[in-house]
Short mmCIF file of C-alpha atoms and ligand atoms in Angstrom, two decimals:
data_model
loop_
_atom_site.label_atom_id
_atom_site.label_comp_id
_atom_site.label_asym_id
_atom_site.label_seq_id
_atom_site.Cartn_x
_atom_site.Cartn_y
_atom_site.Cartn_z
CA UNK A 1 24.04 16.71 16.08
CA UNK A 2 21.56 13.61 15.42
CA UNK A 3 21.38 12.70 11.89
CA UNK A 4 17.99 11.82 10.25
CA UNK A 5 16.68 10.60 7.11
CA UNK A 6 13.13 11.44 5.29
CA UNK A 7 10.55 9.52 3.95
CA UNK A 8 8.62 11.43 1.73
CA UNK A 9 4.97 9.26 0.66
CA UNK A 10 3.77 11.13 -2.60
CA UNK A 11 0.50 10.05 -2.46
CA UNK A 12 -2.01 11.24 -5.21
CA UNK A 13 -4.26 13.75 -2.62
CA UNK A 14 -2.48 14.12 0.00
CA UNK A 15 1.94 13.93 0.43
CA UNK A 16 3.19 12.92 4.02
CA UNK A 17 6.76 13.85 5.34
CA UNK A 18 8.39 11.68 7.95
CA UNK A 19 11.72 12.41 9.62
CA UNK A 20 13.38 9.74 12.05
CA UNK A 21 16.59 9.53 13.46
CA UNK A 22 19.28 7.70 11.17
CA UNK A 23 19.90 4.03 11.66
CA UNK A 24 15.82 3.19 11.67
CA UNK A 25 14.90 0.57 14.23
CA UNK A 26 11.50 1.16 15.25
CA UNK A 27 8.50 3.12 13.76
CA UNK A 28 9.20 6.17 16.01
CA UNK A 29 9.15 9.53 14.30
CA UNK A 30 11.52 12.64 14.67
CA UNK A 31 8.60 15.13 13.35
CA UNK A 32 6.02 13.78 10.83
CA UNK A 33 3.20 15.64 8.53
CA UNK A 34 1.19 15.81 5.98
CA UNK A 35 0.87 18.70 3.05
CA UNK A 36 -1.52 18.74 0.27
CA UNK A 37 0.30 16.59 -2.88
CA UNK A 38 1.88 18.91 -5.03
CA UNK A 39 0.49 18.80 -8.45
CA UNK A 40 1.55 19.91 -12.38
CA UNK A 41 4.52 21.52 -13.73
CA UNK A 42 6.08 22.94 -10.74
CA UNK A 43 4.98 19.98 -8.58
CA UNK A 44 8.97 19.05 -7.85
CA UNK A 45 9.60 22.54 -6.87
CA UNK A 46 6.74 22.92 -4.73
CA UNK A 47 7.25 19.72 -3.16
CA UNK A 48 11.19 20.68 -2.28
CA UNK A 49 10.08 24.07 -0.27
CA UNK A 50 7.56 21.94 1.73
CA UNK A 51 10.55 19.41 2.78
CA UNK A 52 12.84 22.41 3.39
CA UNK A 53 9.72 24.00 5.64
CA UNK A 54 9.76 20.76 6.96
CA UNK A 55 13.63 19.74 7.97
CA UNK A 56 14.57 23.33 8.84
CA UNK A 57 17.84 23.69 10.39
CA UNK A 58 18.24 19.12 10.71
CA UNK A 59 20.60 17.54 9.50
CA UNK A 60 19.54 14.91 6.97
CA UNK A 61 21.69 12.47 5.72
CA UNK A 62 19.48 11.53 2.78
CA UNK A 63 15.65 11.18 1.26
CA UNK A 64 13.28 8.36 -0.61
CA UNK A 65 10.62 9.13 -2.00
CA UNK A 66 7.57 6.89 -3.40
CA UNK A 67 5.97 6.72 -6.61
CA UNK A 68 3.25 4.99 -7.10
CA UNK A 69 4.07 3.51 -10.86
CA UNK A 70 7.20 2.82 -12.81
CA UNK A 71 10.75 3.83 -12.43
CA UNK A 72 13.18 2.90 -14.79
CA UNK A 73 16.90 2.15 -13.70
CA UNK A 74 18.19 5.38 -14.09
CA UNK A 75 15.45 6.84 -11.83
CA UNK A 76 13.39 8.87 -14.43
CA UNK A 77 9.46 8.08 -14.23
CA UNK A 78 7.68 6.32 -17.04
CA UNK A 79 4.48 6.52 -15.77
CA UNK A 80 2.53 6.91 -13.11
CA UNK A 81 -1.64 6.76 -13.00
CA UNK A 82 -1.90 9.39 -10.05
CA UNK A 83 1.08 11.62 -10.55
CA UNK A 84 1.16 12.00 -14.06
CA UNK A 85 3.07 15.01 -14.23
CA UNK A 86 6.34 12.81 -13.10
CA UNK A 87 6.42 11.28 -15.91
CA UNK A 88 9.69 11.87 -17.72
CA UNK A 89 10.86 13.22 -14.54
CA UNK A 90 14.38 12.19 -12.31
CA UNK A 91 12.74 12.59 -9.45
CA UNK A 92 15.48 11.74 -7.07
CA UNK A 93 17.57 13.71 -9.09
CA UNK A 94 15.48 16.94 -9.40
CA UNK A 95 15.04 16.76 -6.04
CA UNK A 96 18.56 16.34 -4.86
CA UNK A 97 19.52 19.48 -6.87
CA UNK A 98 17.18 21.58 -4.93
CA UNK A 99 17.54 19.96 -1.15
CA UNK A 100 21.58 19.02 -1.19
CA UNK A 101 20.94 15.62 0.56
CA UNK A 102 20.67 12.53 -1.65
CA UNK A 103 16.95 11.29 -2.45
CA UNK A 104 16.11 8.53 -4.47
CA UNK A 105 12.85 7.15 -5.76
CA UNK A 106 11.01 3.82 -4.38
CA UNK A 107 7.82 2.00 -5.38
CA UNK A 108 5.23 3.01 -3.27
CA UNK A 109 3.74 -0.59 -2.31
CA UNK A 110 6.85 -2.48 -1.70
CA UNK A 111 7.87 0.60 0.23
CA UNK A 112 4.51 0.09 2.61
CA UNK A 113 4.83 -3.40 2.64
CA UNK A 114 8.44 -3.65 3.85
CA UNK A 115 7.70 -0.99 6.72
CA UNK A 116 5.31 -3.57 7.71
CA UNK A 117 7.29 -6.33 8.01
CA UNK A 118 10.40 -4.93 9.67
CA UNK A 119 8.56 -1.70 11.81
CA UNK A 120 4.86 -2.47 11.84
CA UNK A 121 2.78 -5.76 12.10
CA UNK A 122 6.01 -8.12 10.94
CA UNK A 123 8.20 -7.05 13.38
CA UNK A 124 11.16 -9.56 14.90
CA UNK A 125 9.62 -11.87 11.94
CA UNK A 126 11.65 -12.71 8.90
CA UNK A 127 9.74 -13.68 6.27
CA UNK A 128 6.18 -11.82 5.77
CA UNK A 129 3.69 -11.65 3.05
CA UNK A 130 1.74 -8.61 2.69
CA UNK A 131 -1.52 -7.76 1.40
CA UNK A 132 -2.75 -4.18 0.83
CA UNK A 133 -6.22 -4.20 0.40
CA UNK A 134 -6.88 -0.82 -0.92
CA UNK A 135 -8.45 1.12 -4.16
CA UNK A 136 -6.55 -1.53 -5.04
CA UNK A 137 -5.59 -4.64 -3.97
CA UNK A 138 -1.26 -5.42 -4.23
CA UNK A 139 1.28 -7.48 -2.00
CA UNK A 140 4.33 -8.34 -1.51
CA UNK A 141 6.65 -11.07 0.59
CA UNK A 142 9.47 -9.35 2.23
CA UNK A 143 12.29 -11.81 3.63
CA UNK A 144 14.76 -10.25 6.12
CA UNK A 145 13.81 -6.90 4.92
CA UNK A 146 13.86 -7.73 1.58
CA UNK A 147 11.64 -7.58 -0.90
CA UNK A 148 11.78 -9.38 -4.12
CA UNK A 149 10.13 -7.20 -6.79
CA UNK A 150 10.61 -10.16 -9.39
CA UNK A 151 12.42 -10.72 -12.65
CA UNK A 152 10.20 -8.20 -14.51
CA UNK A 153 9.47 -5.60 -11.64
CA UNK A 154 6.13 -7.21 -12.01
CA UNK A 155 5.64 -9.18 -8.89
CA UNK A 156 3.44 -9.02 -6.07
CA UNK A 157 0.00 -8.39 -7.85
CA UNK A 158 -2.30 -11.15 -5.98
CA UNK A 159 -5.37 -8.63 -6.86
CA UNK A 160 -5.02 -9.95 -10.44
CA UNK A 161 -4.90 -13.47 -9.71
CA UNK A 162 -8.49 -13.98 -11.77
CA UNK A 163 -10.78 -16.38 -9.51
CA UNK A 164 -13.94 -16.51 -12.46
CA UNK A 165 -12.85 -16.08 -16.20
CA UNK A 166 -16.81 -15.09 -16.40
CA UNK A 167 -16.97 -12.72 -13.35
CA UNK A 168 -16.58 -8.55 -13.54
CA UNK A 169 -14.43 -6.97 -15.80
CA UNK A 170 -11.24 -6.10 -13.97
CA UNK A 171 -9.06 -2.45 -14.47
CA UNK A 172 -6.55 -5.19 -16.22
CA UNK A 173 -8.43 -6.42 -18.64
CA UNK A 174 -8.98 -9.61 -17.49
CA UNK A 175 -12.30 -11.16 -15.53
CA UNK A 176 -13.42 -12.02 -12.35
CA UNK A 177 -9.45 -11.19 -11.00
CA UNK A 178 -9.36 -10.80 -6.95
CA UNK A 179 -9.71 -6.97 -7.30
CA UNK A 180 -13.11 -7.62 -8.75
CA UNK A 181 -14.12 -9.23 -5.30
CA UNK A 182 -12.08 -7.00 -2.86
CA UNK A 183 -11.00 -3.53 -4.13
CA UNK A 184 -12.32 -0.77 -2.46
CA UNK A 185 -13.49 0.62 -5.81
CA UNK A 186 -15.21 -2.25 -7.18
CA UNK A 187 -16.56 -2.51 -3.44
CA UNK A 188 -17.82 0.83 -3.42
CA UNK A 189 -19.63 1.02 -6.77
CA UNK A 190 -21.46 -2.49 -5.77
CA UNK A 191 -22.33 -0.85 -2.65
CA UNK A 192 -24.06 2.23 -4.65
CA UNK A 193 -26.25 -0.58 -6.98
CA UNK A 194 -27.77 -2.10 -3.63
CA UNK A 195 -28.16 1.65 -1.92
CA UNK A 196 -29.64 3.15 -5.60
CA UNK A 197 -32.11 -0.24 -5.86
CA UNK A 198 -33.29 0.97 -2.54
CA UNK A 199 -34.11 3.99 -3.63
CA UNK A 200 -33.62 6.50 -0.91
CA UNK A 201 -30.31 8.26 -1.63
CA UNK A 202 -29.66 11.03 -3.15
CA UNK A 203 -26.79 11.32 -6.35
CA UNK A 204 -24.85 13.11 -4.30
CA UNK A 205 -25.32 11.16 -1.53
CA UNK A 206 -24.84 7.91 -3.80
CA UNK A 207 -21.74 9.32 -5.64
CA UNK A 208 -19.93 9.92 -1.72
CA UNK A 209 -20.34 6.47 -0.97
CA UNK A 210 -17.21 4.40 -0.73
CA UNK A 211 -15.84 0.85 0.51
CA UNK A 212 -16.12 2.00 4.00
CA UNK A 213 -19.14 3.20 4.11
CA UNK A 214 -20.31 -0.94 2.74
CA UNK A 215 -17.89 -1.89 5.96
CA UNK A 216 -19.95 0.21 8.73
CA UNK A 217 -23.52 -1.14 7.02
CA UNK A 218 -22.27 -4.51 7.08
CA UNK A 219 -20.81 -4.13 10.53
CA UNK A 220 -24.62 -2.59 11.31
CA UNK A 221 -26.41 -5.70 10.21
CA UNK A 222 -27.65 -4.78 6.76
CA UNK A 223 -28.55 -7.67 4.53
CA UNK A 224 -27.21 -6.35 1.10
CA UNK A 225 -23.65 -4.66 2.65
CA UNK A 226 -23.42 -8.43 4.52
CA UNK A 227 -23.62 -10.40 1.36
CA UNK A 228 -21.43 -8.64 -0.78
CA UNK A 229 -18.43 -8.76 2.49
CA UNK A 230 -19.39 -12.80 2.25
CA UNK A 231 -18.43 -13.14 -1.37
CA UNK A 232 -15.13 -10.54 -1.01
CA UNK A 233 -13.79 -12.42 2.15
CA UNK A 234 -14.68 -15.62 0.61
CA UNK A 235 -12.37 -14.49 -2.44
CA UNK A 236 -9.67 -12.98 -0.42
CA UNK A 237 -10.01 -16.34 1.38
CA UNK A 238 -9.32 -18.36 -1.80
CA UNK A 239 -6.18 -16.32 -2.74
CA UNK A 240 -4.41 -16.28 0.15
CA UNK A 241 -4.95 -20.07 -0.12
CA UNK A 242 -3.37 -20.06 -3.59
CA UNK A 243 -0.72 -17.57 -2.16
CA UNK A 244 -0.11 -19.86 0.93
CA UNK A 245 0.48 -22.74 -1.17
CA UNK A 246 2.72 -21.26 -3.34
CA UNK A 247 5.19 -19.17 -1.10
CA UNK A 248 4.40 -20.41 2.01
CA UNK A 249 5.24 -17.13 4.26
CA UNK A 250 6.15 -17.21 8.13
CA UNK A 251 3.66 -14.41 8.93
CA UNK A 252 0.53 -12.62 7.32
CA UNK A 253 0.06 -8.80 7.48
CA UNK A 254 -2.93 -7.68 5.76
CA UNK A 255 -3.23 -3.62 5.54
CA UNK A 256 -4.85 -1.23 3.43
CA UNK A 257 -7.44 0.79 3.99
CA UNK A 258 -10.18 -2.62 4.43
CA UNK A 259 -7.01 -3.85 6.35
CA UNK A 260 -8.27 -1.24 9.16
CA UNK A 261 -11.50 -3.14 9.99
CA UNK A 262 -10.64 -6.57 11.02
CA UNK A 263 -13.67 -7.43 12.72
CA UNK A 264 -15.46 -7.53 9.32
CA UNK A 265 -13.08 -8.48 7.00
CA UNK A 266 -9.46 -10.16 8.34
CA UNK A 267 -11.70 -11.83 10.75
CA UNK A 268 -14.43 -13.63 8.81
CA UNK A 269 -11.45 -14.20 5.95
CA UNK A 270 -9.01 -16.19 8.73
CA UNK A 271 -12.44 -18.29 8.96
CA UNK A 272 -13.13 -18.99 5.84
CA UNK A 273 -9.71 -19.58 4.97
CA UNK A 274 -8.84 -22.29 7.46
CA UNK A 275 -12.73 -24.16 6.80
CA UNK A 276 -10.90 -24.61 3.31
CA UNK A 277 -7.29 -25.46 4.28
CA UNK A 278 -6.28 -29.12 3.46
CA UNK A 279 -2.36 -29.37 3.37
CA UNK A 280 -1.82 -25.74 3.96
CA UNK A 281 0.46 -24.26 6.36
CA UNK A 282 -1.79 -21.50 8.04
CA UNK A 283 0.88 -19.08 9.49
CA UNK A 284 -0.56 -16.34 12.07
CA UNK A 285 -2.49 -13.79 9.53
CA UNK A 286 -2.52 -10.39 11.47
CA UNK A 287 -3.78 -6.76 11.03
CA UNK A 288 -0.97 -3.87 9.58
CA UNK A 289 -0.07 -1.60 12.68
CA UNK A 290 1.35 1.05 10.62
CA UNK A 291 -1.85 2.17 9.00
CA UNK A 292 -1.57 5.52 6.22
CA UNK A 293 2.33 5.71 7.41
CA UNK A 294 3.82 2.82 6.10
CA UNK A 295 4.45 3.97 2.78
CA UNK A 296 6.92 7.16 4.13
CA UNK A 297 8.17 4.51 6.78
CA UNK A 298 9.13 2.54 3.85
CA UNK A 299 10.76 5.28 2.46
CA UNK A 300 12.65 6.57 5.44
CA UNK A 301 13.97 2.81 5.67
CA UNK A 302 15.36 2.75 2.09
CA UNK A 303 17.12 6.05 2.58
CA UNK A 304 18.42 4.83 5.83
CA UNK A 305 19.81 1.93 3.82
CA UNK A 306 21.29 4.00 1.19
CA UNK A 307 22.53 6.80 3.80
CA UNK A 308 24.56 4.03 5.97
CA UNK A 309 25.88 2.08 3.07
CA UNK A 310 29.19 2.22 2.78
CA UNK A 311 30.57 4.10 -0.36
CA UNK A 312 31.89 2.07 -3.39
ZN1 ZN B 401 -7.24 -7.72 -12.74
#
């Protein structure tokens, strides 16, 4: 009988479920789908039906699942902004209890960005910086399949790189940080001050908008959507600068939801990034293939690792 492993992405609306065959090589799925995220008290419990609904009758060798916020080294949650109800949690171990395979917590970003570099866009490459433009806006460089989460667990967050110490306040505290420029949030409330000055939306219509939404008007020619993709791709130009400079990757993979529309923002930032280049090395900067799977790849590839390692 085939032996799998399961990536499980606990995202904060929605909780995907990816099974491959054990020994990952390629991002090609056993069975793969998506449930609504189990949420509150019984959350754990919920979540462990779904994956048995799920794996019926396979045999699987072993589980990761992500969490988007910190994990301390014996695997309990400190905190996490969208799954709050972790917190003081052993996920992995709670888990385990219920399923009878192993399953073992990961952070959510690295996990996405290393999918990318050894499944998705960074594939056959061995040293690849990623970018997740999302809500958010993290990264992280991922050498042989490795990535280096940094003498504090701190490393990888290019969004807060601050680029105007007088610009918008950032989520961090600081001003003017990348995020302020790029992040889909700060994106989409800039986008609602240009469609409210216009005047013909209504709250509900206003309060729907989001970062996408300023990608199709810009896409469609309008002035105001235009000129606030100019300044973010101008500001994603200038950190990837200060990123190339200082880690100098082989490869580029830029994903994330904004990652998913290159034509008006990888496109123009590639541009405005080599008009500024002076002793940079400009590797090739590409678009992420995996797309709203690469955070359960990236789980199914740590559990592969920890489901073929050999025992102590
Ligand atoms: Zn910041």
């Amino acid at each position: 009988m085939t032996d799998h492993v399961l990536g499980i992405d606990y995202g904060g609306s929605s909780t995907k479920l990816l099974l491959a065959a054990a020994g990952v090589r390629e991002a090609a799925p056993v069975a793969q789908t998506r449930v609504p995220t189990p949420r509150g008290a019984g959350a754990l419990e919920e979540l462990a039906a779904h994956v048995e609904t799920f794996v019926a009758g396979r045999s699987v060798r072993g589980a990761a699942v992500t969490v988007a916020g910190i994990v301390d080294d014996r695997g309990v949650v400190v905190t996490s902004s969208n799954l709050p109800w972790l917190a003081g949690l052993a996920i992995g171990d709670v888990l385990r209890a219920r399923l009878g395979f192993p399953v073992v917590p990961v952070h959510d970003g690295r996990a996405a960005a290393r999918a990318e570099a050894v499944l998705g866009a960074g594939r056959g490459h061995e040293d690849t910086y990623v970018v997740a433009l999302g809500t958010g806006v993290g990264s992280a460089h991922v050498v042989r399949g490795v990535v280096e989460p940094g003498a504090h667990n701190a490393a990888g967050e290019i969004g807060h790189i601050s680029q105007d110490e007088h610009g918008r306040l950032c989520s961090c505290r600081q001003r003017g940080c990348l995020e302020t420029f790029i992040g889909g949030a700060h994106l989409a409330r800039r986008w609602r001050e240009v469609v409210t000055a216009e005047g013909c939306a209504s709250p509900d219509e206003l309060a729907a908008l989001t970062a996408q939404d300023l990608v199709a008007a810009a896409r469609a020619g309008h002035p105001g959507a235009a000129a606030i993709v100019d300044e973010a791709t101008a500001a994603l130009a200038r950190g990837l600068l200060g990123m190339l400079a200082t880690v100098d990757p082989g490869r580029v993979v830029v994903g994330g939801g904004l990652g998913q529309a290159p034509d008006v923002i990888l496109e123009p930032t590639v541009a405005q990034l080599r008009a500024r280049a002076t002793f940079h090395q400009i590797p090739p900067i590409v678009p992420a293939t995996l797309g709203p799977w690469a955070g359960a790849w990236g789980a199914a590839l740590t559990a592969d690792e920890l489901a073929t390692a050999p025992l102590p």
